[in-house]
Tab-separated table of C-alpha atoms in Angstrom:
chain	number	residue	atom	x	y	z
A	1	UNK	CA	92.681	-26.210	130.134
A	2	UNK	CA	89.788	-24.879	131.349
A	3	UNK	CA	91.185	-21.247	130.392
A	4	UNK	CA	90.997	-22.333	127.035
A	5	UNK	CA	88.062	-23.746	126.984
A	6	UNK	CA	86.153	-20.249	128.417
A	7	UNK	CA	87.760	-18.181	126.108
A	8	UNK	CA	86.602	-20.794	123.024
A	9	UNK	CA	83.053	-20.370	124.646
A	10	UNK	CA	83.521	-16.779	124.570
A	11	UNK	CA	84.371	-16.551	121.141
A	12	UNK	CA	81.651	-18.255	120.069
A	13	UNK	CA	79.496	-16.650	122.679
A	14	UNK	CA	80.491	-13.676	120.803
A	15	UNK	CA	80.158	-14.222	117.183
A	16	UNK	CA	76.432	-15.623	117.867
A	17	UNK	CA	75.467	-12.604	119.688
A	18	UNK	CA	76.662	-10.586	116.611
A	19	UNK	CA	75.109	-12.890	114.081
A	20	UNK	CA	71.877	-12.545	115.933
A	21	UNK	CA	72.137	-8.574	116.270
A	22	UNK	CA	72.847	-8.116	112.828
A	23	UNK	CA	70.130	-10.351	111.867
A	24	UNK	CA	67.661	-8.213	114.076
A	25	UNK	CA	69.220	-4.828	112.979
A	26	UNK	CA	68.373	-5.891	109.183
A	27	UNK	CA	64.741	-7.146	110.428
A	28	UNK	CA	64.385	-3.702	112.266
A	29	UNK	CA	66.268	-1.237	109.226
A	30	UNK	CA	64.645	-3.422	105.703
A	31	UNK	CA	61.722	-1.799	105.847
A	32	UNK	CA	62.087	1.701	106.550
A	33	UNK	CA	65.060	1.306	104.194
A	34	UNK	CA	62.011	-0.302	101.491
A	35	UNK	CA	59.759	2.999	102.464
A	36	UNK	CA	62.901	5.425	101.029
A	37	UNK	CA	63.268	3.210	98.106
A	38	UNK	CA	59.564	2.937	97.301
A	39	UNK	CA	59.032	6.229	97.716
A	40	UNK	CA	61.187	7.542	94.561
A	41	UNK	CA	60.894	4.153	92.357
A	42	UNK	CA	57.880	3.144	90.154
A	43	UNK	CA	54.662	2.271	91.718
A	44	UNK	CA	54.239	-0.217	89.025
A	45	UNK	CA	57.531	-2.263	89.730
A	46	UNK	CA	56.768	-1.373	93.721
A	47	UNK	CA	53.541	-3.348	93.517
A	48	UNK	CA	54.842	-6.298	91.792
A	49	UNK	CA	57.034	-6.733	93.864
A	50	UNK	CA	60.259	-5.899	91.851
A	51	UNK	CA	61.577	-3.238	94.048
A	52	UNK	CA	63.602	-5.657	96.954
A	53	UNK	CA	66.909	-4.142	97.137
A	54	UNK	CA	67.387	-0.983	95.123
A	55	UNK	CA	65.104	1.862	93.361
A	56	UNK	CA	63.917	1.541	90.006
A	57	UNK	CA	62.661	3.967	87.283
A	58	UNK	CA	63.748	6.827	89.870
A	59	UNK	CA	61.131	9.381	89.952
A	60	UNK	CA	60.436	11.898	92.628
A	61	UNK	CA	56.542	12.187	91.687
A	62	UNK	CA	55.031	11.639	94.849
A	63	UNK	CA	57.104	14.152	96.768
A	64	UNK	CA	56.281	16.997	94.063
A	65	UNK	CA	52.641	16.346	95.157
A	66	UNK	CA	53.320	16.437	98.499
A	67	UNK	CA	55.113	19.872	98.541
A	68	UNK	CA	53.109	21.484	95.748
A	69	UNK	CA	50.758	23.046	98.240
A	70	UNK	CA	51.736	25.688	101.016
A	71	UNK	CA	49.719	23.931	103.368
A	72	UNK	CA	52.834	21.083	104.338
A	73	UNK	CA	54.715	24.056	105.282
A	74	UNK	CA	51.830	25.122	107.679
A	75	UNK	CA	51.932	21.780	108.897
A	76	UNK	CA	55.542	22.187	109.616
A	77	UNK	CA	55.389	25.214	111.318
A	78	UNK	CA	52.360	24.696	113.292
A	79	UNK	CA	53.921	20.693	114.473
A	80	UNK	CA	57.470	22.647	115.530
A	81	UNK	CA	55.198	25.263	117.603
A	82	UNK	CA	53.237	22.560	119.200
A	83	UNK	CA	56.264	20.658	119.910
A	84	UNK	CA	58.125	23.200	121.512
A	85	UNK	CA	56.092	24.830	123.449
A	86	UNK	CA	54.021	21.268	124.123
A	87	UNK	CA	57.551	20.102	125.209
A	88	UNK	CA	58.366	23.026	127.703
A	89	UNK	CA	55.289	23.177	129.400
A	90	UNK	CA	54.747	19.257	130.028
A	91	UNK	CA	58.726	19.387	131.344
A	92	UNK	CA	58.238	22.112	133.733
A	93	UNK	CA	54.800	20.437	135.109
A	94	UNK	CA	56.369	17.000	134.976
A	95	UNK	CA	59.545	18.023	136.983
A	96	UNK	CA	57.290	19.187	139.536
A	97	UNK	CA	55.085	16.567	140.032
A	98	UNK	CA	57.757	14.303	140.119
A	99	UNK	CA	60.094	16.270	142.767
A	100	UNK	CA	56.757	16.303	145.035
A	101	UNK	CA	55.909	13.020	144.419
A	102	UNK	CA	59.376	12.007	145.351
A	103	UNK	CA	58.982	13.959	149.031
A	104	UNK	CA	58.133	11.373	151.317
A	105	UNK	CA	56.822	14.583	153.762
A	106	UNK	CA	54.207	15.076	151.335
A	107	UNK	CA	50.533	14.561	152.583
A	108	UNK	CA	48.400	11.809	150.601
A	109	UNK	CA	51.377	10.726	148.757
A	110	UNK	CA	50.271	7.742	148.089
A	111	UNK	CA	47.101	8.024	147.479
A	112	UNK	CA	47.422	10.519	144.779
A	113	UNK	CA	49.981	8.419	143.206
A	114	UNK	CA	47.543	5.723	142.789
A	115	UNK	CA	44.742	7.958	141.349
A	116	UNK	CA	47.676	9.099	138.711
A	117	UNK	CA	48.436	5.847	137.839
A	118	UNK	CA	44.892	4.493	137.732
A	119	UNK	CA	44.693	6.902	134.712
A	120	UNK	CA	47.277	4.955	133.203
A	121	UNK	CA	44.647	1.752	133.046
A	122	UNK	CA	41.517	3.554	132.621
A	123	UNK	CA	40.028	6.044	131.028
A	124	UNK	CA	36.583	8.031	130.843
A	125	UNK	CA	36.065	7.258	127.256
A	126	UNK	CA	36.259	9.890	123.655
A	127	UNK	CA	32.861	11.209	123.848
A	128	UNK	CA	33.093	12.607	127.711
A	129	UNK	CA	36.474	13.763	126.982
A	130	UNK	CA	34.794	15.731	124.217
A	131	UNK	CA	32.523	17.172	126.368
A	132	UNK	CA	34.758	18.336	128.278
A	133	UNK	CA	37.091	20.274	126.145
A	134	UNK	CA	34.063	21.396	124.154
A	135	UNK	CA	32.624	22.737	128.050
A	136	UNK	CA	36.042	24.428	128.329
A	137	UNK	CA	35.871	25.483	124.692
A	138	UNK	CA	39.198	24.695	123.771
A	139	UNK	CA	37.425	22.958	120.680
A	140	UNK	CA	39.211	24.193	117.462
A	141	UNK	CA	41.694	25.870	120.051
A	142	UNK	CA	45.761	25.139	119.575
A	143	UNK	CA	45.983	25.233	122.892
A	144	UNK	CA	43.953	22.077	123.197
A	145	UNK	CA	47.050	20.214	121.599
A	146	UNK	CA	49.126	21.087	124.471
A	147	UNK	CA	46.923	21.152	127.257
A	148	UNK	CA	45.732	17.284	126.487
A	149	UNK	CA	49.135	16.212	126.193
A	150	UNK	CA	50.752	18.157	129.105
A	151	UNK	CA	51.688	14.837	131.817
A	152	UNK	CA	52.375	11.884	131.204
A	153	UNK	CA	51.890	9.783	134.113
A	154	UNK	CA	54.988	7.263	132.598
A	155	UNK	CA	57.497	10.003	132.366
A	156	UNK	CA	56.422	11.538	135.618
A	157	UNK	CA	57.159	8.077	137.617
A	158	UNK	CA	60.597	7.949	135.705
A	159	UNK	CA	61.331	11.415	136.980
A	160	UNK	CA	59.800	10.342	140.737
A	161	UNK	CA	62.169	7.202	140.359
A	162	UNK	CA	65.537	9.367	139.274
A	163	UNK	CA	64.672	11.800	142.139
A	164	UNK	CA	63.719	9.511	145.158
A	165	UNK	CA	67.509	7.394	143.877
A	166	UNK	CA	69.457	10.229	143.271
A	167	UNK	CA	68.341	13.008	145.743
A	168	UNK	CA	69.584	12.106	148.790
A	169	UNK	CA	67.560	13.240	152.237
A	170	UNK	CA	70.830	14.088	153.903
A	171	UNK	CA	71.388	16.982	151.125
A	172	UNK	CA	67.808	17.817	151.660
A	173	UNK	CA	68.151	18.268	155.533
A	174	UNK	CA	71.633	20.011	155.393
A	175	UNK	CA	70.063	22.736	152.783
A	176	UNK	CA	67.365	22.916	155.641
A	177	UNK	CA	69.885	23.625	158.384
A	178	UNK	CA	71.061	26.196	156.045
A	179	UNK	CA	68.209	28.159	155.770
A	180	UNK	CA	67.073	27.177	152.240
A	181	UNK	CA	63.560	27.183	151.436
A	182	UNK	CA	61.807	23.961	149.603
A	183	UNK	CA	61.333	26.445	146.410
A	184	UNK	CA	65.110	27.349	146.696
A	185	UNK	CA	66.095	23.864	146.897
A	186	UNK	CA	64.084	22.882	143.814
A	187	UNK	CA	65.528	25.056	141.582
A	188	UNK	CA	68.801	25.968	142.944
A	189	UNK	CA	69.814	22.404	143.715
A	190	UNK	CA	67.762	19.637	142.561
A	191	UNK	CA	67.417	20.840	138.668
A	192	UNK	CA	71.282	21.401	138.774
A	193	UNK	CA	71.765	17.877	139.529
A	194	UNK	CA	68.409	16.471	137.247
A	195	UNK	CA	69.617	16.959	134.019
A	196	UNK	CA	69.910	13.561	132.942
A	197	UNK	CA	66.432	13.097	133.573
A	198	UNK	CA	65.334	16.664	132.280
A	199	UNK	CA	66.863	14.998	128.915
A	200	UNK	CA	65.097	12.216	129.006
A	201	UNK	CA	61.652	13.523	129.359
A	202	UNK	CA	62.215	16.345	127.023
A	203	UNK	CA	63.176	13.867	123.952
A	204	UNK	CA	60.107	11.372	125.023
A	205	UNK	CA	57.581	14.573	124.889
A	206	UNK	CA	58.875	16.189	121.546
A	207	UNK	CA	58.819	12.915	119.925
A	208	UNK	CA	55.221	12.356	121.046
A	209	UNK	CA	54.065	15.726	120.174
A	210	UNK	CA	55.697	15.346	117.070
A	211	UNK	CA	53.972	12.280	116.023
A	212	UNK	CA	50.787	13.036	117.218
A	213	UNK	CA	47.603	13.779	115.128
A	214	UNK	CA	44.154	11.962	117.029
A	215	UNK	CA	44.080	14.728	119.420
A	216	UNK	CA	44.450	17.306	116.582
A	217	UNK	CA	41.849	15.072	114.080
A	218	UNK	CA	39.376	14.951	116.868
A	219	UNK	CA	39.282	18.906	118.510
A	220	UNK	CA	40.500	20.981	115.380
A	221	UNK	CA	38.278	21.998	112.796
A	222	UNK	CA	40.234	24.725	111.091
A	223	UNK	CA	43.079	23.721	108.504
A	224	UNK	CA	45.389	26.801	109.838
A	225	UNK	CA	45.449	25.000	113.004
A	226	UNK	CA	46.377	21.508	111.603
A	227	UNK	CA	49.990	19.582	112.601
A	228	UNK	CA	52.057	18.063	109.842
A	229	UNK	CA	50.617	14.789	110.464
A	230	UNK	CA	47.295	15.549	109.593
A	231	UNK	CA	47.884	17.324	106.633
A	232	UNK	CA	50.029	14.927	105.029
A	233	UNK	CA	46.802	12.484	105.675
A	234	UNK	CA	44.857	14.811	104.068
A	235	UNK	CA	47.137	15.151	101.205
A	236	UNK	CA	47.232	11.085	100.841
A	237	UNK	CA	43.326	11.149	101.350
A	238	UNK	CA	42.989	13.614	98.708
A	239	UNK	CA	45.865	12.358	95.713
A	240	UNK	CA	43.769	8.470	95.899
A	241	UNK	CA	40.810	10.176	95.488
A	242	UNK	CA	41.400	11.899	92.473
A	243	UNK	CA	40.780	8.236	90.840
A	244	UNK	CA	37.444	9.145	91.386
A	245	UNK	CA	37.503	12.139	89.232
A	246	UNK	CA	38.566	10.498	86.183
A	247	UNK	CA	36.961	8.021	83.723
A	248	UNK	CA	39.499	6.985	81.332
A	249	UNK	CA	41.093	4.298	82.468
A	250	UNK	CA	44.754	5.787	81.622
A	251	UNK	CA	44.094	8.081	83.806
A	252	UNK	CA	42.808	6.239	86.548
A	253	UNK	CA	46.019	4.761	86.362
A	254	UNK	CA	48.223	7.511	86.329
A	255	UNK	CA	46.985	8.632	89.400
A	256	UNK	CA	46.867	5.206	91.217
A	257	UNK	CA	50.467	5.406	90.585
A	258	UNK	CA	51.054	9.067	91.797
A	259	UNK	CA	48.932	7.787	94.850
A	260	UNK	CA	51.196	5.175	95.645
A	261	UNK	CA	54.327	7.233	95.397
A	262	UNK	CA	52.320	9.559	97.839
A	263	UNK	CA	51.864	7.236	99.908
A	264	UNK	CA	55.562	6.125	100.616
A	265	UNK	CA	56.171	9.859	100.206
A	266	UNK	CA	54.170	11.227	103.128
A	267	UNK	CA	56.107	8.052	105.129
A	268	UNK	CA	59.071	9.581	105.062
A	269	UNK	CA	58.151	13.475	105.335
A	270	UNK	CA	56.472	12.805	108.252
A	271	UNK	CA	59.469	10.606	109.978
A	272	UNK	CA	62.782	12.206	108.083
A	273	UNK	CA	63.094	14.844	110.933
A	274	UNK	CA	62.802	12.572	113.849
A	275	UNK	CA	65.301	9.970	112.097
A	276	UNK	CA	67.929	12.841	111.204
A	277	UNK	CA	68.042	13.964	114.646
A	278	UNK	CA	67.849	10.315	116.293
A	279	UNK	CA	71.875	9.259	116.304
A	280	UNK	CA	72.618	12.373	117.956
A	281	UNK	CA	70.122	12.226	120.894
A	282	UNK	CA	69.941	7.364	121.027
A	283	UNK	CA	72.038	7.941	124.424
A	284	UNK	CA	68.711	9.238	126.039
A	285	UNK	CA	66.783	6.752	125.180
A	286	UNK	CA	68.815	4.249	127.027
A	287	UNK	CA	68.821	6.307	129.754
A	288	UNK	CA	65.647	6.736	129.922
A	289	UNK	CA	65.564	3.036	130.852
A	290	UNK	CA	67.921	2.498	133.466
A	291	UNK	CA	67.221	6.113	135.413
A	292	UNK	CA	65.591	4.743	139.137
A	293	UNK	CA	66.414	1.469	138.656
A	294	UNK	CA	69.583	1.167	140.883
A	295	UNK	CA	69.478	2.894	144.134
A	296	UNK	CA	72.741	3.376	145.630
């Protein structure tokens, strides 16, 4: 009886767990499914509210203005060099600090863990920052892009955490015994063994680097220099205020409309790469969750 009873639970257990995920997955998926559907539909049935479910008037406006100028392709190619070179460098550095961190040999461990993570909470503030990359002119300098974003104190405990749970110190001593050197034991043994986590922190620092733009709006001056992100919200800044340069009222309107498309447009330029690539690399992410959380 009560056999029966736990599996009728279960059942229902089970069909309102799936009710509620689906329910979330359409809260979650509606509106960047709206964005693609805005995006190539008429701004005029967009803003009143017509477009729910399906595209109408099908136009692809807004993404002829977008890629009507070379500079989106600059974007492009200077976002993919910051993000793969951004990405290498921060991995290498985070690995590092993490493996040391990790060492429970190492001197003022805990101390300089705490200054790391005090960074997390606090910072000194945009205008000393300034100052300081200006005093180290890396103002209107690429390299600032990767310098500024080179650790992040999150990924680096993640990478501490996989290390100090699946490192053992009995590997660590017997490679000792053996002769090995700490460098030799780094990169002979523990990277070998680290490549769950090396995935991890490589997705979460190309997917910041690709995304980023306040760090490139804020230090870079010259447009060769600029990321995708900032020149698609230059090319948005620039289609709404073409209204200005009109004075018939048609035409005011036309481009209030071609504005709008832009608008959904540069939406999905900016996010179609991440999202294409997502499904194949989702695994990570849950990963990067549960990596250091059970030692064992």
């Amino acid at each position: 009886m009560d056999k029966t009873n736990n599996t009728g639970f279960d059942k229902l257990f089970d069909i309102t767990v799936t009710v509620l995920l689906v329910v979330i997955l359409l809260i979650v998926a509606y509106p960047l499914y709206f964005i693609i559907i805005a995006s190539i539909s008429g701004p005029d049935y967009v803003n009143t509210g017509k477009v729910m479910f399906y595209p109408i008037d099908i136009g692809f406006e807004g993404y002829s203005r977008i890629f009507q100028t070379s500079r989106i392709w600059n974007g492009y190619r200077n976002t993919i060099l910051y993000t793969v070179f951004g990405t290498v460098f921060s991995v290498i550095v985070t690995l590092m600090a993490g493996y040391s961190f990790s060492r429970k040999d190492l001197v003022g461990r805990r101390p300089l863990m705490l200054i790391y993570i005090f960074t997390m909470y606090f910072g000194g503030g945009l205008i000393p920052t300034y100052l300081v990359v200006k005093s180290l002119h890396l103002t209107n300098n690429p390299m600032v892009i990767i310098i500024l974003g080179l650790v992040s104190v999150y990924n680096m405990i993640i990478t501490r955490s996989f290390f100090e749970s699946s490192i053992p110190n009995e590997l660590l001593e017997a490679a000792f015994m053996d002769g090995c050197s700490n460098q030799r034991f780094f990169f002979q043994i523990v990277l070998p063994l680290s490549k769950a986590v090396t995935a991890v922190i490589t997705l979460y620092y190309a997917v910041a680097q690709w995304n980023g733009f306040f760090t490139a709006l804020i230090y870079l001056s010259d447009q060769k220099y600029f990321p995708l992100q900032l020149v698609l919200r230059d090319i948005l800044i620039a289609s709404q205020s073409l209204q200005a340069d009109f004075t018939d009222i048609d035409s005011i309107g036309l481009q209030q409309r071609i504005a709008e498309s832009v608008k959904y447009g540069v939406i999905v330029v900016a996010s179609l790469p991440v999202l294409a690539i997502y499904p194949f690399i989702q695994r990570y992410f849950i990963k990067g969750v549960m990596i250091g959380s059970i030692k064992g």
